[in-house]
Amino acid sequence: MFKKIDFDKLKNEGLENVPMKERRDFLKMGLALTGIFAGGTIFSAVSSFDRVFASTEEFKEKYPYKPHYAMVIYQNRCIDCERCIEACAETNKVPEGGYRTRILEHDAPDAIGQQREFIPVLCNQCNIPQCTRVCPTKATYKNPTNGIVMMNITKCIGCLTCQQACPYNARYFNEEKKAVDKCNFCFDTRLSKGESLTGCAAACPAGCRNFGDLSDPSSMVYRTVHQIEKTVWVMRPEAGTKPNVFYTRG
Amino acid sequence: MKNYIINPMTAAILALSLLLAGAAVGQEHGGDIVYSKPLKSVTFSHKVHVEDKGLICDMCHARTFEMKALSAQENGDFKMQALYDGKYCGACHNGTMAFASNSRCATCHTGVKGYKTQPGEQAAASAH
């Protein structure tokens, strides 16, 4: 007969010496290690199912919006064909010189293999937006249903404080509207008319821009943000704005 | 809009440098070919393929690509799927001879930004 082990009395020897690979292997099984006991012969673990990895911890229990619109961008798939920019300009009547989305270029001449990368950027529809916080007239606001950061152009006085506050440089002054304009995930032009994708995501020929509902476990964006095998990141996390535009490669 | 993107200046300098370096270095070639269909843009560098990698003309010409620059993009099937099927660039870019066509996208896809840096385009832009 085995001697009965009193698990409560075992001393946790700490995870410091558990190799990272082993911890990751457990994570892939859906278990997060919490301790090792009895000279490393016993592991304790808790389920990591439903844990959110790229999104922020405070939103893991429940996403604050329904639908909680988000975009996952496969950075390595962008080829700067700029069909997204064209589609955006056409859909949202973005004038020449203005932009709701742009493609950044990153050159790495010393890199092995591919030495160039294109990075699509747009409004991150932050969970904690800085722009809405600083707007003196509440012309820009977070939609309470779907979380999209929207503009009420009749209230905008063109002070451009929001532009200063935005860490993503996602806002421009639209001379025709005489107001600041920005990406709203095509809410007025497409989503509210029954379309499921933004103009840019629909126009992307490379599967780079993926749009969906982060609160829906069957959506591609949910499945990407909640896995650990591929790194998922956000732009400028230090700004603390909790973006809803995620980046990955693959 | 101009579609041919062989910069005469580049070609001239290249030809001159080749002459100076002697015929042993390589052969005359077509410089950068920038495809703009079906989307902007893809840059094929003769310099990389001929001078750096040492390919000779008839490895690609005229079976895979005609001698006339940009004739491939007039074909309706000049798309990624054709490359995956071993046509065009995919004849070599299959993962064994050269990096696979479904990898390192932005190596060849220089995009609208790459297209705008072409000398012909720059002249057109400054004329506006």
Short mmCIF file of C-alpha atoms in Angstrom, two decimals:
data_model
loop_
_atom_site.label_atom_id
_atom_site.label_comp_id
_atom_site.label_asym_id
_atom_site.label_seq_id
_atom_site.Cartn_x
_atom_site.Cartn_y
_atom_site.Cartn_z
CA MET A 1 0.00 0.00 0.00
CA PHE A 2 1.12 3.54 -0.68
CA LYS A 3 1.60 5.86 2.17
CA LYS A 4 -1.07 8.50 2.18
CA ILE A 5 0.36 11.88 1.18
CA ASP A 6 -0.99 14.93 2.90
CA PHE A 7 -0.78 17.42 0.06
CA ASP A 8 -1.69 20.32 2.27
CA LYS A 9 1.44 19.82 4.34
CA LEU A 10 3.86 19.53 1.40
CA LYS A 11 6.15 22.47 0.89
CA ASN A 12 6.01 24.24 -2.44
CA GLU A 13 9.56 24.27 -3.73
CA GLY A 14 8.84 27.05 -6.19
CA LEU A 15 8.74 27.18 -9.96
CA GLU A 16 12.08 28.90 -10.44
CA ASN A 17 13.83 25.74 -11.54
CA VAL A 18 11.11 24.43 -13.83
CA PRO A 19 12.30 24.92 -17.40
CA MET A 20 10.26 27.39 -19.45
CA LYS A 21 9.67 24.72 -22.09
CA GLU A 22 8.05 22.42 -19.57
CA ARG A 23 5.81 25.19 -18.33
CA ARG A 24 4.80 25.97 -21.89
CA ASP A 25 4.11 22.31 -22.60
CA PHE A 26 1.72 22.27 -19.67
CA LEU A 27 0.13 25.49 -20.88
CA LYS A 28 -0.52 23.87 -24.24
CA MET A 29 -2.35 21.09 -22.37
CA GLY A 30 -4.46 23.78 -20.76
CA LEU A 31 -2.70 23.72 -17.39
CA ALA A 32 -0.80 26.46 -15.65
CA LEU A 33 1.77 25.15 -13.16
CA THR A 34 1.44 26.57 -9.68
CA GLY A 35 4.08 24.66 -7.73
CA ILE A 36 6.35 21.64 -7.39
CA PHE A 37 6.58 19.38 -4.39
CA ALA A 38 8.50 16.44 -2.97
CA GLY A 39 11.77 17.08 -4.74
CA GLY A 40 10.13 17.90 -8.06
CA THR A 41 8.19 14.63 -8.33
CA ILE A 42 4.81 16.25 -7.93
CA PHE A 43 3.49 19.19 -9.91
CA SER A 44 0.46 21.18 -8.98
CA ALA A 45 -1.47 22.95 -11.70
CA VAL A 46 -4.67 24.83 -12.36
CA SER A 47 -6.70 24.91 -15.52
CA SER A 48 -5.73 27.70 -17.84
CA PHE A 49 -8.76 27.14 -20.03
CA ASP A 50 -10.47 30.37 -20.96
CA ARG A 51 -7.50 32.38 -19.86
CA VAL A 52 -6.91 35.41 -21.99
CA PHE A 53 -3.36 35.87 -23.12
CA ALA A 54 -3.18 38.85 -25.43
CA SER A 55 -6.14 40.70 -24.07
CA THR A 56 -6.00 42.28 -20.67
CA GLU A 57 -6.64 40.44 -17.44
CA GLU A 58 -9.50 42.60 -16.23
CA PHE A 59 -11.47 41.72 -19.37
CA LYS A 60 -10.95 38.00 -19.14
CA GLU A 61 -14.10 37.32 -17.15
CA LYS A 62 -16.34 39.24 -19.46
CA TYR A 63 -15.73 41.51 -22.38
CA PRO A 64 -17.39 44.84 -21.67
CA TYR A 65 -19.22 45.13 -24.98
CA LYS A 66 -21.50 42.93 -27.05
CA PRO A 67 -20.45 42.60 -29.78
CA HIS A 68 -16.94 43.54 -28.72
CA TYR A 69 -15.48 44.44 -32.09
CA ALA A 70 -11.79 43.74 -32.59
CA MET A 71 -9.29 43.19 -35.37
CA VAL A 72 -6.45 40.71 -35.62
CA ILE A 73 -3.74 41.73 -38.08
CA TYR A 74 -1.35 39.14 -39.48
CA GLN A 75 1.57 41.49 -39.83
CA ASN A 76 3.66 39.25 -42.08
CA ARG A 77 0.85 38.92 -44.62
CA CYS A 78 0.64 42.61 -45.48
CA ILE A 79 2.04 43.39 -48.92
CA ASP A 80 1.17 47.10 -48.98
CA CYS A 81 -1.16 46.74 -51.94
CA GLU A 82 -3.20 49.41 -50.13
CA ARG A 83 -6.52 48.01 -51.30
CA CYS A 84 -7.64 48.51 -47.70
CA ILE A 85 -6.81 52.20 -47.89
CA GLU A 86 -8.61 52.53 -51.21
CA ALA A 87 -11.66 50.66 -49.91
CA CYS A 88 -11.66 52.75 -46.74
CA ALA A 89 -11.44 56.02 -48.63
CA GLU A 90 -14.27 54.99 -50.93
CA THR A 91 -16.51 53.63 -48.17
CA ASN A 92 -15.99 56.46 -45.72
CA LYS A 93 -15.35 59.33 -48.15
CA VAL A 94 -11.88 59.99 -46.84
CA PRO A 95 -10.49 62.99 -48.73
CA GLU A 96 -7.08 63.17 -50.35
CA GLY A 97 -4.45 63.73 -47.68
CA GLY A 98 -6.65 62.31 -44.94
CA TYR A 99 -6.54 58.77 -43.64
CA ARG A 100 -8.39 56.41 -41.39
CA THR A 101 -5.88 53.64 -41.85
CA ARG A 102 -2.32 53.57 -43.07
CA ILE A 103 0.44 51.08 -43.79
CA LEU A 104 3.77 51.59 -42.06
CA GLU A 105 6.97 50.18 -43.49
CA HIS A 106 9.66 48.59 -41.39
CA ASP A 107 13.00 47.86 -43.06
CA ALA A 108 15.54 45.56 -41.47
CA PRO A 109 18.44 45.36 -43.94
CA ASP A 110 20.49 43.16 -41.59
CA ALA A 111 17.74 40.60 -41.10
CA ILE A 112 18.11 37.08 -42.42
CA GLY A 113 15.57 36.26 -45.11
CA GLN A 114 12.78 38.79 -45.37
CA GLN A 115 14.08 42.27 -44.75
CA ARG A 116 10.92 44.32 -45.05
CA GLU A 117 7.65 44.28 -43.23
CA PHE A 118 4.48 46.28 -43.73
CA ILE A 119 2.40 47.13 -40.69
CA PRO A 120 -1.23 48.18 -41.14
CA VAL A 121 -2.37 50.67 -38.50
CA LEU A 122 -5.77 52.09 -37.66
CA CYS A 123 -7.71 53.30 -34.65
CA ASN A 124 -7.27 50.68 -31.91
CA GLN A 125 -10.78 51.31 -30.51
CA CYS A 126 -9.15 51.27 -27.08
CA ASN A 127 -10.98 50.01 -24.03
CA ILE A 128 -9.48 52.95 -22.14
CA PRO A 129 -9.27 55.59 -24.88
CA GLN A 130 -7.29 58.75 -24.22
CA CYS A 131 -9.05 60.71 -26.96
CA THR A 132 -12.50 60.52 -25.38
CA ARG A 133 -11.04 61.46 -22.02
CA VAL A 134 -9.56 64.72 -23.26
CA CYS A 135 -12.34 65.82 -25.62
CA PRO A 136 -13.81 68.99 -24.11
CA THR A 137 -17.16 68.68 -25.85
CA LYS A 138 -17.71 64.92 -25.71
CA ALA A 139 -17.70 64.93 -29.50
CA THR A 140 -15.75 61.71 -29.44
CA TYR A 141 -17.07 58.94 -27.24
CA LYS A 142 -17.01 55.22 -26.67
CA ASN A 143 -20.14 53.54 -27.98
CA PRO A 144 -21.66 51.83 -24.91
CA THR A 145 -22.89 48.83 -26.92
CA ASN A 146 -20.04 47.81 -29.19
CA GLY A 147 -17.08 49.74 -27.81
CA ILE A 148 -16.30 51.60 -31.03
CA VAL A 149 -14.76 55.02 -30.49
CA MET A 150 -17.06 57.29 -32.46
CA MET A 151 -17.28 60.91 -33.53
CA ASN A 152 -20.23 63.24 -33.23
CA ILE A 153 -19.09 65.77 -35.77
CA THR A 154 -21.75 68.31 -34.82
CA LYS A 155 -20.08 68.67 -31.43
CA CYS A 156 -16.48 68.73 -32.67
CA ILE A 157 -14.88 72.17 -32.35
CA GLY A 158 -11.67 71.12 -34.10
CA CYS A 159 -9.40 71.78 -31.13
CA LEU A 160 -7.36 68.67 -32.05
CA THR A 161 -6.75 67.75 -28.41
CA CYS A 162 -7.84 64.21 -29.26
CA GLN A 163 -5.16 64.08 -31.94
CA GLN A 164 -2.56 64.99 -29.35
CA ALA A 165 -3.85 62.40 -26.92
CA CYS A 166 -4.04 59.47 -29.33
CA PRO A 167 -0.95 57.26 -28.99
CA TYR A 168 -1.64 55.73 -32.41
CA ASN A 169 -1.89 58.88 -34.50
CA ALA A 170 -5.23 57.59 -35.75
CA ARG A 171 -7.02 60.92 -36.14
CA TYR A 172 -6.96 63.59 -38.83
CA PHE A 173 -8.84 66.80 -39.38
CA ASN A 174 -11.33 66.50 -42.19
CA GLU A 175 -11.61 69.85 -43.94
CA GLU A 176 -14.85 68.89 -45.65
CA LYS A 177 -16.59 67.88 -42.43
CA LYS A 178 -14.82 70.61 -40.48
CA ALA A 179 -14.30 68.03 -37.79
CA VAL A 180 -11.85 65.37 -36.74
CA ASP A 181 -12.38 62.08 -38.56
CA LYS A 182 -11.24 58.61 -37.58
CA CYS A 183 -11.81 54.92 -38.14
CA ASN A 184 -15.06 53.67 -36.61
CA PHE A 185 -14.78 50.12 -37.94
CA CYS A 186 -17.13 51.27 -40.74
CA PHE A 187 -19.99 51.29 -38.25
CA ASP A 188 -22.11 53.88 -40.04
CA THR A 189 -21.22 52.78 -43.55
CA ARG A 190 -21.19 48.98 -43.26
CA LEU A 191 -21.75 47.30 -39.88
CA SER A 192 -25.02 49.12 -39.14
CA LYS A 193 -26.21 48.11 -42.60
CA GLY A 194 -25.81 44.42 -41.96
CA GLU A 195 -22.30 43.88 -43.27
CA SER A 196 -20.14 41.68 -41.06
CA LEU A 197 -16.77 43.07 -42.10
CA THR A 198 -15.17 46.47 -42.25
CA GLY A 199 -14.33 47.83 -45.69
CA CYS A 200 -10.62 47.22 -45.22
CA ALA A 201 -11.03 43.65 -43.98
CA ALA A 202 -13.35 42.83 -46.88
CA ALA A 203 -10.91 44.31 -49.39
CA CYS A 204 -7.75 42.62 -48.05
CA PRO A 205 -6.58 39.99 -50.55
CA ALA A 206 -3.99 38.49 -48.21
CA GLY A 207 -6.02 37.58 -45.12
CA CYS A 208 -4.05 40.16 -43.20
CA ARG A 209 -6.94 42.07 -41.63
CA ASN A 210 -9.37 39.89 -39.71
CA PHE A 211 -12.37 41.51 -38.14
CA GLY A 212 -14.71 39.98 -35.61
CA ASP A 213 -16.40 39.89 -32.24
CA LEU A 214 -13.95 39.31 -29.39
CA SER A 215 -16.79 38.29 -27.07
CA ASP A 216 -17.83 35.42 -29.35
CA PRO A 217 -15.80 32.25 -28.59
CA SER A 218 -16.43 30.90 -32.09
CA SER A 219 -14.94 33.95 -33.80
CA MET A 220 -11.49 33.93 -35.32
CA VAL A 221 -10.42 36.96 -33.31
CA TYR A 222 -11.40 35.26 -30.04
CA ARG A 223 -9.55 32.09 -30.97
CA THR A 224 -6.42 34.01 -31.92
CA VAL A 225 -6.35 36.19 -28.83
CA HIS A 226 -6.98 33.25 -26.48
CA GLN A 227 -4.26 30.89 -27.70
CA ILE A 228 -0.64 30.74 -26.62
CA GLU A 229 1.16 28.98 -29.45
CA LYS A 230 1.67 32.13 -31.47
CA THR A 231 2.60 35.44 -29.95
CA VAL A 232 -0.09 38.08 -30.12
CA TRP A 233 0.70 41.67 -29.25
CA VAL A 234 -0.74 45.15 -29.30
CA MET A 235 0.77 48.44 -30.35
CA ARG A 236 2.21 50.65 -27.64
CA PRO A 237 0.97 48.66 -24.65
CA GLU A 238 2.78 51.09 -22.36
CA ALA A 239 0.15 53.71 -23.22
CA GLY A 240 -2.23 51.67 -21.08
CA THR A 241 -5.15 52.12 -23.46
CA LYS A 242 -6.03 48.40 -23.76
CA PRO A 243 -6.34 48.30 -27.54
CA ASN A 244 -8.73 46.10 -29.48
CA VAL A 245 -6.47 45.76 -32.51
CA PHE A 246 -4.15 42.80 -32.12
CA TYR A 247 -1.11 41.79 -34.12
CA THR A 248 0.40 38.41 -34.82
CA ARG A 249 2.31 36.59 -37.54
CA GLY A 250 1.57 33.36 -39.28
CA MET B 1 0.27 55.45 -66.27
CA LYS B 2 3.58 54.01 -67.23
CA ASN B 3 4.00 50.35 -66.58
CA TYR B 4 7.56 49.66 -67.64
CA ILE B 5 10.00 50.26 -64.88
CA ILE B 6 13.42 49.61 -66.27
CA ASN B 7 15.24 52.71 -65.34
CA PRO B 8 17.45 53.69 -68.29
CA MET B 9 19.92 55.38 -65.95
CA THR B 10 20.32 52.30 -63.82
CA ALA B 11 20.68 50.17 -66.90
CA ALA B 12 23.33 52.48 -68.31
CA ILE B 13 25.34 52.56 -65.09
CA LEU B 14 24.99 48.84 -64.75
CA ALA B 15 26.09 48.18 -68.31
CA LEU B 16 29.04 50.49 -67.84
CA SER B 17 30.11 48.89 -64.58
CA LEU B 18 29.80 45.48 -66.17
CA LEU B 19 32.00 46.58 -69.04
CA LEU B 20 34.56 47.94 -66.62
CA ALA B 21 34.47 44.86 -64.45
CA GLY B 22 34.89 42.66 -67.48
CA ALA B 23 32.57 40.13 -69.00
CA ALA B 24 33.47 37.50 -66.41
CA VAL B 25 31.22 39.11 -63.75
CA GLY B 26 28.00 38.50 -65.52
CA GLN B 27 25.72 39.28 -68.31
CA GLU B 28 23.54 42.18 -69.31
CA HIS B 29 20.17 42.06 -67.73
CA GLY B 30 16.96 43.97 -67.37
CA GLY B 31 17.41 45.65 -63.99
CA ASP B 32 14.38 45.88 -61.74
CA ILE B 33 11.05 44.71 -63.15
CA VAL B 34 8.12 46.09 -61.18
CA TYR B 35 4.80 44.34 -61.72
CA SER B 36 1.71 46.36 -60.98
CA LYS B 37 -1.02 43.86 -61.87
CA PRO B 38 -3.09 42.37 -60.41
CA LEU B 39 -1.94 44.53 -57.51
CA LYS B 40 0.78 47.03 -56.74
CA SER B 41 3.49 46.00 -56.69
CA VAL B 42 5.99 43.19 -57.01
CA THR B 43 9.64 43.90 -57.73
CA PHE B 44 11.77 41.34 -59.52
CA SER B 45 15.44 42.19 -59.23
CA HIS B 46 17.60 40.95 -62.11
CA LYS B 47 20.61 42.04 -60.09
CA VAL B 48 19.78 39.65 -57.23
CA HIS B 49 18.96 36.76 -59.52
CA VAL B 50 21.71 37.16 -62.10
CA GLU B 51 24.60 38.85 -60.32
CA ASP B 52 24.13 37.64 -56.74
CA LYS B 53 22.63 34.21 -57.36
CA GLY B 54 24.34 33.56 -60.68
CA LEU B 55 21.37 32.42 -62.71
CA ILE B 56 21.75 32.50 -66.49
CA CYS B 57 19.16 34.00 -68.84
CA ASP B 58 17.64 30.85 -70.26
CA MET B 59 16.89 29.38 -66.86
CA CYS B 60 13.82 31.61 -66.89
CA HIS B 61 13.70 33.06 -70.43
CA ALA B 62 11.80 32.36 -72.51
CA ARG B 63 9.94 29.35 -71.16
CA THR B 64 8.83 30.66 -67.76
CA PHE B 65 9.00 34.35 -68.63
CA GLU B 66 9.04 35.98 -72.03
CA MET B 67 11.93 38.32 -72.79
CA LYS B 68 9.54 41.24 -73.02
CA ALA B 69 9.31 42.83 -69.58
CA LEU B 70 5.96 42.67 -67.78
CA SER B 71 4.32 40.42 -70.37
CA ALA B 72 3.50 37.90 -67.62
CA GLN B 73 1.16 40.30 -65.83
CA GLU B 74 -1.07 40.52 -68.89
CA ASN B 75 -2.05 36.89 -68.31
CA GLY B 76 -5.21 36.32 -66.30
CA ASP B 77 -3.61 33.62 -64.19
CA PHE B 78 -0.70 35.74 -62.96
CA LYS B 79 -1.73 35.26 -59.33
CA MET B 80 -0.33 33.58 -56.23
CA GLN B 81 -2.27 30.39 -56.98
CA ALA B 82 -0.34 29.99 -60.25
CA LEU B 83 2.91 30.32 -58.31
CA TYR B 84 1.77 27.64 -55.85
CA ASP B 85 1.05 25.46 -58.91
CA GLY B 86 4.64 25.87 -60.07
CA LYS B 87 4.10 28.52 -62.72
CA TYR B 88 5.96 31.81 -63.12
CA CYS B 89 8.12 32.56 -60.03
CA GLY B 90 6.78 29.37 -58.47
CA ALA B 91 8.91 27.31 -60.88
CA CYS B 92 11.83 27.97 -58.53
CA HIS B 93 10.15 29.55 -55.49
CA ASN B 94 8.74 26.26 -54.27
CA GLY B 95 10.52 25.87 -50.96
CA THR B 96 13.26 23.61 -52.32
CA MET B 97 15.06 25.61 -55.00
CA ALA B 98 14.25 28.99 -53.50
CA PHE B 99 12.10 30.19 -50.61
CA ALA B 100 8.51 29.14 -51.04
CA SER B 101 6.01 31.43 -52.73
CA ASN B 102 3.80 31.39 -49.65
CA SER B 103 6.53 32.74 -47.40
CA ARG B 104 8.45 36.01 -46.95
CA CYS B 105 5.70 37.94 -48.73
CA ALA B 106 7.20 41.41 -48.46
CA THR B 107 10.50 40.28 -49.94
CA CYS B 108 9.03 40.48 -53.44
CA HIS B 109 5.87 42.46 -52.65
CA THR B 110 7.24 45.97 -52.42
CA GLY B 111 3.77 47.42 -52.35
CA VAL B 112 2.46 50.80 -53.32
CA LYS B 113 5.38 52.33 -51.43
CA GLY B 114 7.83 50.41 -53.57
CA TYR B 115 5.95 51.40 -56.70
CA LYS B 116 6.09 55.07 -55.82
CA THR B 117 9.87 55.00 -55.45
CA GLN B 118 10.28 53.91 -59.05
CA PRO B 119 11.97 56.65 -61.09
CA GLY B 120 9.18 56.76 -63.67
CA GLU B 121 6.59 57.22 -60.95
CA GLN B 122 8.60 59.89 -59.21
CA ALA B 123 8.76 61.90 -62.42
CA ALA B 124 5.00 61.47 -62.87
CA ALA B 125 4.35 62.52 -59.26
CA SER B 126 6.50 65.64 -59.52
CA ALA B 127 4.78 66.60 -62.78
CA HIS B 128 1.43 66.84 -60.96
#
